[in-house]
């Protein structure tokens, strides 16, 4: 069964460093998302991506964040200068985007720890 | 505006039945989802309702009333492994197909 994959599973970085989180969405899906979940808190929407551009971003998704789909398969989230408060689980998700049914399929997540 | 509300925590006993409620407000609506999330793991899909009524899937059922902005997830024959967070989310029918998420209900199943 196709699934969303994410690498790395864990990332530890120093404050101020750049990190790139990678995702491979399900191949025939059209919509891609990044979510963040700080330990013990709710799932927070960061950004959605469709047709090779950002379709919506949240207030969290400031200039420190960027997304890219550099080739036909990968979908990346870059944090330019990490802050302590960026420590969280980052989930990538994709959805078919066709018809009414819009189930989002989540990857296993990347646990980011900023020291 | 858009908002979604569900209880923060619930406790139940192994073998029992538990109902987790979710209420929402939105102008655009294209269905309501329930996801299960174990600690440290990704949310996994449980159910989807877009029409009023009950959808049954094994031990789990989900109900939707669009006119009342209300859904519930019913878990029967509870097992210890059902201890998890249950997330309610709706599709706001926007162009970006974004889901609006609730805070999640943390369910503890006790022996």
Coordinates of N, CA and C in Angstrom, one line a residue:
Chain A
X1 N 0.9 -1.2 0.0 CA 0.0 0.0 0.0 C 0.9 1.2 0.0
X2 N 0.6 2.2 -0.9 CA 1.5 3.4 -0.9 C 1.4 4.2 0.4
X3 N 2.5 4.8 0.7 CA 2.6 5.6 2.0 C 3.5 6.8 1.8
X4 N 3.3 7.7 2.7 CA 4.1 8.9 2.7 C 5.3 8.6 3.6
X5 N 6.5 8.9 3.1 CA 7.7 8.7 3.9 C 8.4 10.0 4.2
X6 N 9.1 10.0 5.3 CA 9.8 11.2 5.8 C 11.2 10.8 6.3
X7 N 12.1 11.7 6.0 CA 13.5 11.5 6.5 C 14.0 12.9 6.9
X8 N 14.9 12.9 8.0 CA 15.2 11.8 8.8 C 14.0 11.6 9.9
X9 N 14.1 10.6 10.6 CA 13.1 10.3 11.7 C 13.4 11.3 12.9
X10 N 14.7 11.5 13.1 CA 15.1 12.4 14.2 C 16.1 13.4 13.7
X11 N 16.1 14.6 14.1 CA 17.1 15.6 13.7 C 17.4 16.4 14.9
X12 N 18.6 16.5 15.3 CA 19.1 17.4 16.4 C 20.0 18.4 15.8
X13 N 19.7 19.7 16.1 CA 20.5 20.8 15.6 C 20.7 21.8 16.6
X14 N 21.7 22.7 16.3 CA 21.9 23.8 17.2 C 21.1 25.0 16.8
X15 N 20.7 25.8 17.7 CA 20.0 27.0 17.4 C 20.7 27.9 16.4
X16 N 20.0 28.4 15.4 CA 20.5 29.2 14.4 C 21.0 28.4 13.1
X17 N 21.0 27.1 13.2 CA 21.3 26.3 12.1 C 20.2 26.1 11.2
X18 N 20.5 25.8 9.9 CA 19.4 25.5 8.9 C 19.2 24.0 9.0
X19 N 17.9 23.6 8.8 CA 17.5 22.2 8.7 C 16.6 22.0 7.5
X20 N 16.7 20.9 6.8 CA 15.8 20.5 5.7 C 15.2 19.2 6.1
X21 N 13.9 19.2 6.1 CA 13.1 18.0 6.4 C 12.5 17.5 5.1
X22 N 12.7 16.2 4.8 CA 12.3 15.7 3.5 C 11.1 14.8 3.6
X23 N 10.3 14.8 2.6 CA 9.1 14.0 2.5 C 8.9 13.5 1.1
X24 N 8.5 12.3 1.0 CA 8.1 11.8 -0.3 C 6.6 11.4 -0.3
X25 N 5.7 12.3 -0.8 CA 4.3 12.1 -0.8 C 3.9 10.8 -1.6
X26 N 2.7 10.4 -1.5 CA 2.1 9.3 -2.4 C 2.1 9.8 -3.8
X27 N 2.5 9.0 -4.7 CA 2.9 9.5 -6.0 C 1.8 10.1 -6.8
X28 N 0.5 9.7 -6.8 CA -0.5 10.3 -7.6 C -1.3 11.4 -6.8
X29 N -0.8 11.8 -5.7 CA -1.5 12.8 -4.9 C -1.2 14.2 -5.4
X30 N -2.1 15.1 -5.2 CA -1.9 16.5 -5.8 C -1.6 17.5 -4.8
X31 N -2.1 17.3 -3.5 CA -1.9 18.3 -2.5 C -1.0 17.8 -1.4
X32 N -0.1 18.7 -1.0 CA 0.9 18.3 0.0 C 0.8 19.3 1.2
X33 N 1.1 18.9 2.4 CA 1.0 19.7 3.6 C 2.2 19.4 4.5
X34 N 2.5 20.4 5.3 CA 3.3 20.3 6.4 C 2.5 20.7 7.7
X35 N 2.6 19.9 8.7 CA 2.1 20.2 10.0 C 3.2 20.1 11.0
X36 N 2.9 20.8 12.1 CA 3.8 20.7 13.3 C 3.0 20.3 14.5
X37 N 3.7 19.6 15.4 CA 3.0 19.3 16.7 C 4.1 19.4 17.8
X38 N 4.0 20.4 18.6 CA 4.8 20.5 19.7 C 4.3 19.5 20.8
X39 N 5.3 19.0 21.5 CA 5.0 17.9 22.5 C 3.8 18.2 23.4
X40 N 2.8 17.4 23.3 CA 1.6 17.5 24.2 C 0.6 18.5 23.7
X41 N 0.8 19.1 22.5 CA -0.1 20.1 22.0 C -0.8 19.6 20.7
X42 N -1.6 20.4 20.1 CA -2.4 20.0 19.0 C -1.6 20.0 17.7
X43 N -2.1 19.3 16.7 CA -1.5 19.3 15.3 C -1.8 20.7 14.8
X44 N -0.7 21.4 14.3 CA -0.9 22.8 13.8 C -0.5 22.8 12.3
X45 N -1.4 23.4 11.5 CA -1.2 23.5 10.1 C -0.1 24.5 9.8
X46 N 0.9 24.2 8.9 CA 1.9 25.1 8.5 C 1.7 25.6 7.1
X47 N 1.5 24.7 6.2 CA 1.5 25.2 4.8 C 0.9 24.1 3.9
X48 N 0.2 24.5 2.9 CA -0.3 23.6 1.9 C 0.3 24.0 0.5
X49 N 0.5 23.0 -0.3 CA 1.2 23.1 -1.6 C 0.5 22.4 -2.7
X50 N 0.2 23.1 -3.8 CA -0.5 22.5 -4.9 C -0.1 23.2 -6.2
X51 N 0.1 22.3 -7.2 CA 0.5 22.8 -8.5 C 1.8 23.6 -8.4
X52 N 2.7 23.1 -7.7 CA 4.0 23.7 -7.6 C 4.1 25.1 -6.9
X53 N 3.1 25.4 -6.1 CA 3.2 26.6 -5.3 C 2.4 26.5 -4.0
X54 N 2.7 27.4 -3.1 CA 2.0 27.4 -1.8 C 0.6 27.9 -2.1
X55 N -0.4 27.1 -1.6 CA -1.8 27.5 -1.7 C -2.3 28.2 -0.4
X56 N -1.7 27.9 0.7 CA -2.0 28.6 1.9 C -0.9 28.4 2.9
X57 N -0.7 29.3 3.8 CA 0.3 29.2 4.9 C -0.3 29.8 6.1
X58 N 0.1 29.3 7.3 CA -0.4 29.8 8.5 C 0.5 30.9 9.0
X59 N 0.1 31.5 10.2 CA 0.9 32.5 10.8 C 2.2 32.0 11.3
X60 N 2.3 30.7 11.6 CA 3.5 30.1 12.0 C 4.6 30.1 10.9
X61 N 4.1 30.0 9.7 CA 5.0 29.8 8.5 C 5.5 31.2 8.1
X62 N 6.5 31.7 8.9 CA 7.1 33.0 8.6 C 8.2 32.9 7.6
X63 N 9.0 33.9 7.5 CA 10.1 34.0 6.5 C 11.2 32.9 6.8
X64 N 11.2 32.4 8.0 CA 12.2 31.4 8.3 C 11.9 30.0 7.6
X65 N 10.7 29.9 7.2 CA 10.3 28.6 6.6 C 10.1 28.7 5.1
X66 N 10.5 27.7 4.4 CA 10.2 27.6 3.0 C 9.9 26.1 2.6
X67 N 9.2 26.0 1.5 CA 8.9 24.6 1.0 C 9.3 24.6 -0.5
X68 N 9.7 23.3 -0.9 CA 10.1 23.2 -2.3 C 9.7 21.8 -2.7
X69 N 9.4 21.7 -4.0 CA 9.2 20.3 -4.6 C 10.3 20.3 -5.7
X70 N 11.5 19.9 -5.3 CA 12.6 20.1 -6.3 C 12.6 19.1 -7.5
X71 N 11.9 18.0 -7.3 CA 11.8 17.1 -8.4 C 10.3 16.5 -8.4
X72 N 10.1 15.4 -9.1 CA 8.7 14.9 -9.2 C 8.3 14.2 -7.9
X73 N 9.2 14.0 -7.0 CA 8.8 13.1 -5.9 C 9.0 13.7 -4.5
X74 N 10.1 14.5 -4.3 CA 10.3 15.0 -3.0 C 9.6 16.3 -2.7
X75 N 9.3 16.5 -1.4 CA 8.7 17.7 -0.9 C 9.4 18.1 0.4
X76 N 10.1 19.3 0.4 CA 10.9 19.6 1.5 C 10.4 20.8 2.3
X77 N 10.7 20.8 3.6 CA 10.5 21.9 4.4 C 11.9 22.4 5.0
X78 N 12.2 23.7 4.7 CA 13.4 24.2 5.2 C 13.2 25.2 6.3
X79 N 13.9 25.1 7.4 CA 13.9 26.2 8.4 C 15.3 26.8 8.4
X80 N 15.3 28.1 8.1 CA 16.6 28.7 7.8 C 17.5 28.9 9.0
X81 N 16.9 29.4 10.1 CA 17.7 29.7 11.3 C 16.8 29.2 12.5
X82 N 17.1 28.0 12.9 CA 16.2 27.3 13.9 C 16.2 28.0 15.2
X83 N 15.1 28.0 15.9 CA 14.9 28.6 17.2 C 14.6 27.4 18.2
X84 N 14.7 27.7 19.4 CA 14.4 26.6 20.4 C 13.0 26.2 20.3
X85 N 12.1 27.2 20.0 CA 10.7 26.9 19.9 C 10.2 26.1 18.7
X86 N 11.2 25.9 17.8 CA 10.9 25.1 16.6 C 11.0 23.6 16.9
X87 N 11.4 23.2 18.1 CA 11.5 21.8 18.5 C 10.0 21.3 18.5
X88 N 9.8 20.2 17.7 CA 8.5 19.7 17.5 C 8.6 18.4 16.6
X89 N 7.5 17.8 16.5 CA 7.3 16.8 15.4 C 6.8 17.5 14.2
X90 N 7.4 17.2 13.1 CA 6.9 17.8 11.8 C 6.4 16.6 11.0
X91 N 5.1 16.8 10.6 CA 4.4 15.8 9.8 C 4.2 16.3 8.4
X92 N 4.5 15.5 7.4 CA 4.2 15.8 6.0 C 2.9 14.9 5.7
X93 N 2.0 15.5 4.9 CA 0.8 14.7 4.5 C 0.5 15.0 3.1
X94 N -0.2 14.1 2.4 CA -0.6 14.3 1.1 C -2.0 13.9 0.9
X95 N -2.7 14.4 -0.1 CA -4.1 14.0 -0.3 C -4.3 14.0 -1.8
X96 N -5.3 13.1 -2.2 CA -5.5 13.0 -3.7 C -6.0 14.3 -4.3
X97 N -6.9 15.0 -3.5 CA -7.4 16.3 -4.0 C -8.4 16.2 -5.1
X98 N -8.8 15.0 -5.4 CA -9.8 14.9 -6.4 C -11.1 14.4 -5.9
X99 N -12.2 15.0 -6.4 CA -13.5 14.6 -5.8 C -13.7 15.2 -4.4
X100 N -14.7 14.8 -3.8 CA -15.1 15.3 -2.5 C -14.3 14.8 -1.3
X101 N -13.8 13.5 -1.5 CA -13.1 12.9 -0.4 C -11.7 13.4 -0.3
X102 N -11.3 13.9 0.8 CA -10.0 14.5 0.9 C -9.2 14.0 2.1
X103 N -9.2 12.6 2.2 CA -8.4 12.1 3.3 C -6.9 12.5 3.1
X104 N -6.3 12.9 4.2 CA -4.9 13.2 4.2 C -4.1 12.1 4.8
X105 N -3.1 11.7 4.1 CA -2.3 10.6 4.5 C -1.0 11.2 5.1
X106 N -0.7 10.8 6.3 CA 0.4 11.3 7.1 C 1.7 10.5 7.0
X107 N 2.8 11.1 6.9 CA 4.1 10.4 7.1 C 4.3 10.2 8.5
X108 N 5.4 9.4 8.9 CA 5.7 9.1 10.3 C 6.2 10.2 11.1
X109 N 6.6 11.3 10.4 CA 7.1 12.5 11.2 C 8.6 12.5 11.3
X110 N 9.1 13.7 11.5 CA 10.5 14.0 11.9 C 10.5 14.7 13.2
X111 N 11.1 14.1 14.2 CA 11.2 14.8 15.5 C 12.4 15.7 15.4
X112 N 12.2 17.0 15.5 CA 13.2 18.0 15.4 C 13.5 18.5 16.8
X113 N 14.8 18.5 17.2 CA 15.2 19.0 18.5 C 16.2 20.1 18.3
X114 N 15.9 21.3 18.8 CA 16.8 22.4 18.6 C 17.4 22.7 20.0
X115 N 18.8 22.7 20.0 CA 19.5 22.9 21.3 C 20.0 24.3 21.4
Chain B
X1 N -16.5 32.6 11.5 CA -15.2 32.0 11.7 C -15.3 30.5 11.7
X2 N -14.2 29.9 11.9 CA -14.1 28.4 12.0 C -13.6 28.0 13.3
X3 N -14.2 27.0 13.9 CA -13.6 26.4 15.1 C -14.2 25.0 15.3
X4 N -13.5 24.3 16.1 CA -13.8 22.9 16.4 C -13.5 22.6 17.8
X5 N -14.3 21.8 18.5 CA -14.2 21.6 19.9 C -14.4 20.2 20.3
X6 N -13.6 19.6 21.1 CA -13.8 18.3 21.6 C -13.2 18.2 23.0
X7 N -13.6 17.3 23.8 CA -13.1 17.2 25.2 C -11.6 16.9 25.2
X8 N -11.0 17.4 26.2 CA -9.5 17.2 26.3 C -9.1 15.8 26.7
X9 N -9.8 15.3 27.7 CA -9.5 13.9 28.2 C -10.7 13.1 28.5
X10 N -10.6 11.8 28.3 CA -11.6 10.9 28.7 C -10.9 9.6 29.3
X11 N -11.7 9.0 30.1 CA -11.2 7.7 30.7 C -12.3 6.7 30.6
X12 N -11.9 5.4 30.2 CA -12.9 4.4 30.1 C -12.2 3.1 30.5
X13 N -13.1 2.1 30.7 CA -12.6 0.8 31.1 C -12.6 -0.2 30.0
X14 N -11.6 -1.1 30.0 CA -11.4 -2.1 29.0 C -12.7 -2.9 28.8
X15 N -13.1 -3.1 27.6 CA -14.4 -3.8 27.3 C -15.6 -3.0 27.2
X16 N -15.5 -1.7 27.6 CA -16.7 -0.8 27.7 C -16.8 -0.1 26.3
X17 N -17.8 0.8 26.3 CA -18.1 1.6 25.1 C -17.8 3.1 25.5
X18 N -17.2 3.8 24.6 CA -17.0 5.2 24.9 C -17.3 6.1 23.6
X19 N -17.9 7.2 23.9 CA -18.3 8.1 22.8 C -17.5 9.4 23.0
X20 N -16.9 9.8 21.9 CA -16.1 11.1 21.9 C -16.8 12.1 21.0
X21 N -17.2 13.2 21.6 CA -18.0 14.2 20.8 C -17.1 15.3 20.2
X22 N -17.6 15.8 19.1 CA -16.9 16.9 18.5 C -17.9 17.9 17.9
X23 N -17.8 19.1 18.2 CA -18.7 20.1 17.6 C -17.8 21.1 16.8
X24 N -18.4 21.6 15.8 CA -17.7 22.5 14.9 C -18.5 23.6 14.3
X25 N -17.9 24.7 13.9 CA -18.6 25.8 13.2 C -17.8 26.2 12.0
X26 N -18.4 26.2 10.9 CA -17.8 26.6 9.6 C -18.8 27.0 8.6
X27 N -18.4 27.9 7.7 CA -19.3 28.2 6.6 C -19.2 27.2 5.4
X28 N -17.9 26.8 5.2 CA -17.7 25.8 4.2 C -17.5 24.4 4.8
X29 N -18.1 23.4 4.3 CA -17.9 22.0 4.9 C -17.9 21.0 3.8
X30 N -16.9 20.1 3.8 CA -16.8 19.0 2.9 C -16.5 17.7 3.6
X31 N -17.0 17.6 4.8 CA -16.7 16.3 5.4 C -15.9 16.4 6.7
X32 N -16.2 15.4 7.6 CA -15.5 15.4 8.9 C -14.7 14.1 9.0
X33 N -13.5 14.3 9.6 CA -12.6 13.1 9.7 C -12.3 12.9 11.2
X34 N -12.1 11.6 11.5 CA -11.5 11.2 12.8 C -10.2 10.5 12.5
X35 N -9.2 10.9 13.3 CA -7.9 10.3 13.2 C -7.5 9.8 14.6
X36 N -6.7 8.8 14.7 CA -6.2 8.3 15.9 C -4.7 8.6 15.9
X37 N -4.2 9.0 17.1 CA -2.8 9.3 17.2 C -2.2 8.7 18.5
X38 N -1.3 7.8 18.4 CA -0.6 7.3 19.6 C 0.6 8.2 19.8
X39 N 1.0 8.3 21.1 CA 2.0 9.2 21.5 C 3.3 9.0 20.6
X40 N 3.8 10.1 20.1 CA 5.0 10.0 19.3 C 4.9 9.5 17.9
X41 N 3.6 9.2 17.5 CA 3.4 8.7 16.1 C 2.5 9.7 15.3
X42 N 2.4 9.4 14.0 CA 1.6 10.2 13.2 C 0.1 9.9 13.3
X43 N -0.8 10.8 13.0 CA -2.2 10.5 13.0 C -2.5 9.5 11.9
X44 N -3.4 8.6 12.2 CA -3.8 7.6 11.3 C -5.3 7.7 11.1
X45 N -5.8 7.6 9.9 CA -7.2 7.8 9.5 C -8.1 6.7 10.1
X46 N -9.2 7.2 10.7 CA -10.2 6.2 11.2 C -11.5 6.3 10.4
X47 N -12.0 7.5 10.2 CA -13.3 7.5 9.5 C -13.5 8.9 8.8
X48 N -14.5 8.9 7.9 CA -14.9 10.1 7.2 C -16.4 10.1 7.1
X49 N -17.0 11.2 7.4 CA -18.5 11.4 7.2 C -18.7 12.7 6.5
X50 N -19.5 12.6 5.4 CA -19.9 13.8 4.7 C -21.4 14.0 4.7
X51 N -22.1 12.9 4.8 CA -23.6 12.9 4.9 C -24.0 12.6 6.3
X52 N -25.2 13.1 6.7 CA -25.7 12.8 8.0 C -25.8 11.3 8.2
X53 N -25.6 10.9 9.5 CA -25.8 9.5 9.8 C -24.6 8.8 10.4
X54 N -24.7 7.5 10.5 CA -23.7 6.7 11.2 C -22.9 5.9 10.2
X55 N -21.6 5.9 10.3 CA -20.7 5.0 9.5 C -20.1 4.0 10.4
X56 N -20.2 2.8 10.2 CA -19.7 1.8 11.1 C -18.5 1.0 10.4
X57 N -17.5 0.9 11.2 CA -16.3 0.2 10.7 C -15.7 -0.6 11.8
X58 N -16.2 -1.9 11.9 CA -15.7 -2.7 13.0 C -16.1 -2.2 14.3
X59 N -15.1 -2.1 15.2 CA -15.4 -1.6 16.6 C -15.6 -0.1 16.6
X60 N -15.3 0.6 15.5 CA -15.4 2.0 15.5 C -16.6 2.5 14.7
X61 N -17.3 3.5 15.1 CA -18.4 4.1 14.4 C -18.3 5.6 14.5
X62 N -18.7 6.3 13.4 CA -18.7 7.7 13.5 C -20.0 8.3 13.0
X63 N -20.5 9.3 13.7 CA -21.8 9.9 13.4 C -21.6 11.3 13.0
X64 N -22.5 11.8 12.1 CA -22.4 13.2 11.8 C -23.8 13.8 11.7
X65 N -24.0 15.0 12.2 CA -25.2 15.8 12.0 C -24.7 17.2 11.5
X66 N -24.9 17.4 10.2 CA -24.4 18.7 9.6 C -25.2 19.8 10.1
X67 N -26.5 19.7 10.3 CA -27.4 20.8 10.8 C -27.0 21.2 12.2
X68 N -26.5 20.3 13.0 CA -26.1 20.6 14.4 C -24.6 20.9 14.5
X69 N -23.8 20.7 13.4 CA -22.4 20.8 13.5 C -21.8 19.9 14.6
X70 N -22.2 18.7 14.5 CA -21.9 17.7 15.6 C -21.5 16.4 15.0
X71 N -20.5 15.8 15.6 CA -20.0 14.4 15.3 C -19.7 13.7 16.5
X72 N -19.7 12.4 16.5 CA -19.1 11.6 17.5 C -18.4 10.4 17.0
X73 N -17.4 9.9 17.7 CA -16.8 8.7 17.4 C -17.1 7.7 18.5
X74 N -17.6 6.6 18.2 CA -18.0 5.6 19.1 C -17.0 4.4 19.1
X75 N -16.4 4.1 20.2 CA -15.5 2.9 20.2 C -16.1 1.9 21.1
X76 N -16.3 0.7 20.6 CA -16.9 -0.4 21.3 C -15.8 -1.4 21.7
X77 N -16.2 -2.3 22.7 CA -15.3 -3.3 23.2 C -13.8 -2.8 23.3
X78 N -13.7 -1.8 24.1 CA -12.4 -1.1 24.3 C -11.3 -2.0 24.6
X79 N -10.2 -1.8 24.0 CA -8.9 -2.5 24.3 C -7.9 -1.6 24.8
X80 N -6.9 -2.1 25.5 CA -5.9 -1.2 26.1 C -5.2 -0.4 25.0
X81 N -5.0 -1.1 23.8 CA -4.3 -0.4 22.7 C -5.1 0.8 22.1
X82 N -6.4 0.9 22.5 CA -7.1 2.1 22.1 C -6.8 3.3 22.9
X83 N -5.9 3.2 23.9 CA -5.5 4.4 24.6 C -4.6 5.2 23.6
X84 N -5.1 6.4 23.3 CA -4.5 7.3 22.3 C -5.2 8.6 22.3
X85 N -4.8 9.5 21.4 CA -5.5 10.7 21.2 C -6.3 10.6 20.0
X86 N -7.6 11.1 20.0 CA -8.5 11.0 18.9 C -8.8 12.4 18.4
X87 N -8.4 12.7 17.2 CA -8.5 14.0 16.6 C -9.6 14.1 15.6
X88 N -10.4 15.1 15.8 CA -11.5 15.5 14.9 C -11.1 16.6 14.0
X89 N -11.4 16.5 12.7 CA -11.0 17.5 11.8 C -12.0 17.6 10.7
X90 N -12.2 18.9 10.2 CA -13.2 19.0 9.1 C -12.5 19.6 7.9
X91 N -13.0 19.3 6.7 CA -12.5 19.8 5.4 C -13.4 21.1 5.2
X92 N -12.7 22.2 5.1 CA -13.5 23.5 5.0 C -13.9 23.8 3.6
X93 N -13.7 22.9 2.7 CA -14.1 23.0 1.3 C -13.4 24.2 0.6
X94 N -12.3 24.6 1.2 CA -11.5 25.7 0.5 C -10.7 25.1 -0.7
X95 N -10.2 26.0 -1.4 CA -9.4 25.6 -2.6 C -8.2 24.8 -2.2
X96 N -7.6 25.0 -1.0 CA -6.4 24.4 -0.6 C -6.7 23.0 0.0
X97 N -7.9 22.6 0.2 CA -8.3 21.3 0.8 C -7.7 21.1 2.1
X98 N -7.6 22.2 2.9 CA -7.0 22.2 4.2 C -8.0 21.5 5.2
X99 N -7.5 20.8 6.2 CA -8.3 20.3 7.3 C -8.1 21.2 8.5
X100 N -9.2 21.5 9.2 CA -9.2 22.2 10.4 C -9.2 21.3 11.5
X101 N -8.2 21.3 12.4 CA -8.1 20.3 13.4 C -8.6 20.7 14.8
X102 N -9.1 19.8 15.5 CA -9.4 20.0 16.9 C -8.2 19.7 17.8
X103 N -8.3 20.0 19.1 CA -7.1 19.8 20.0 C -6.8 18.3 20.2
X104 N -7.8 17.5 20.0 CA -7.7 16.0 20.3 C -8.2 15.7 21.6
X105 N -8.7 14.5 21.7 CA -9.2 13.9 23.0 C -8.3 12.8 23.4
X106 N -7.7 13.0 24.5 CA -6.8 11.9 25.0 C -7.6 10.9 25.8
X107 N -7.6 9.7 25.3 CA -8.4 8.6 25.9 C -7.5 7.6 26.6
X108 N -7.8 7.4 27.9 CA -7.1 6.4 28.6 C -8.0 5.2 28.9
X109 N -7.6 4.0 28.5 CA -8.3 2.8 28.7 C -7.7 2.1 29.9
X110 N -8.5 1.9 30.9 CA -7.9 1.2 32.1 C -8.4 -0.2 32.2
X111 N -7.6 -1.1 32.8 CA -8.0 -2.5 32.9 C -9.2 -2.7 33.9

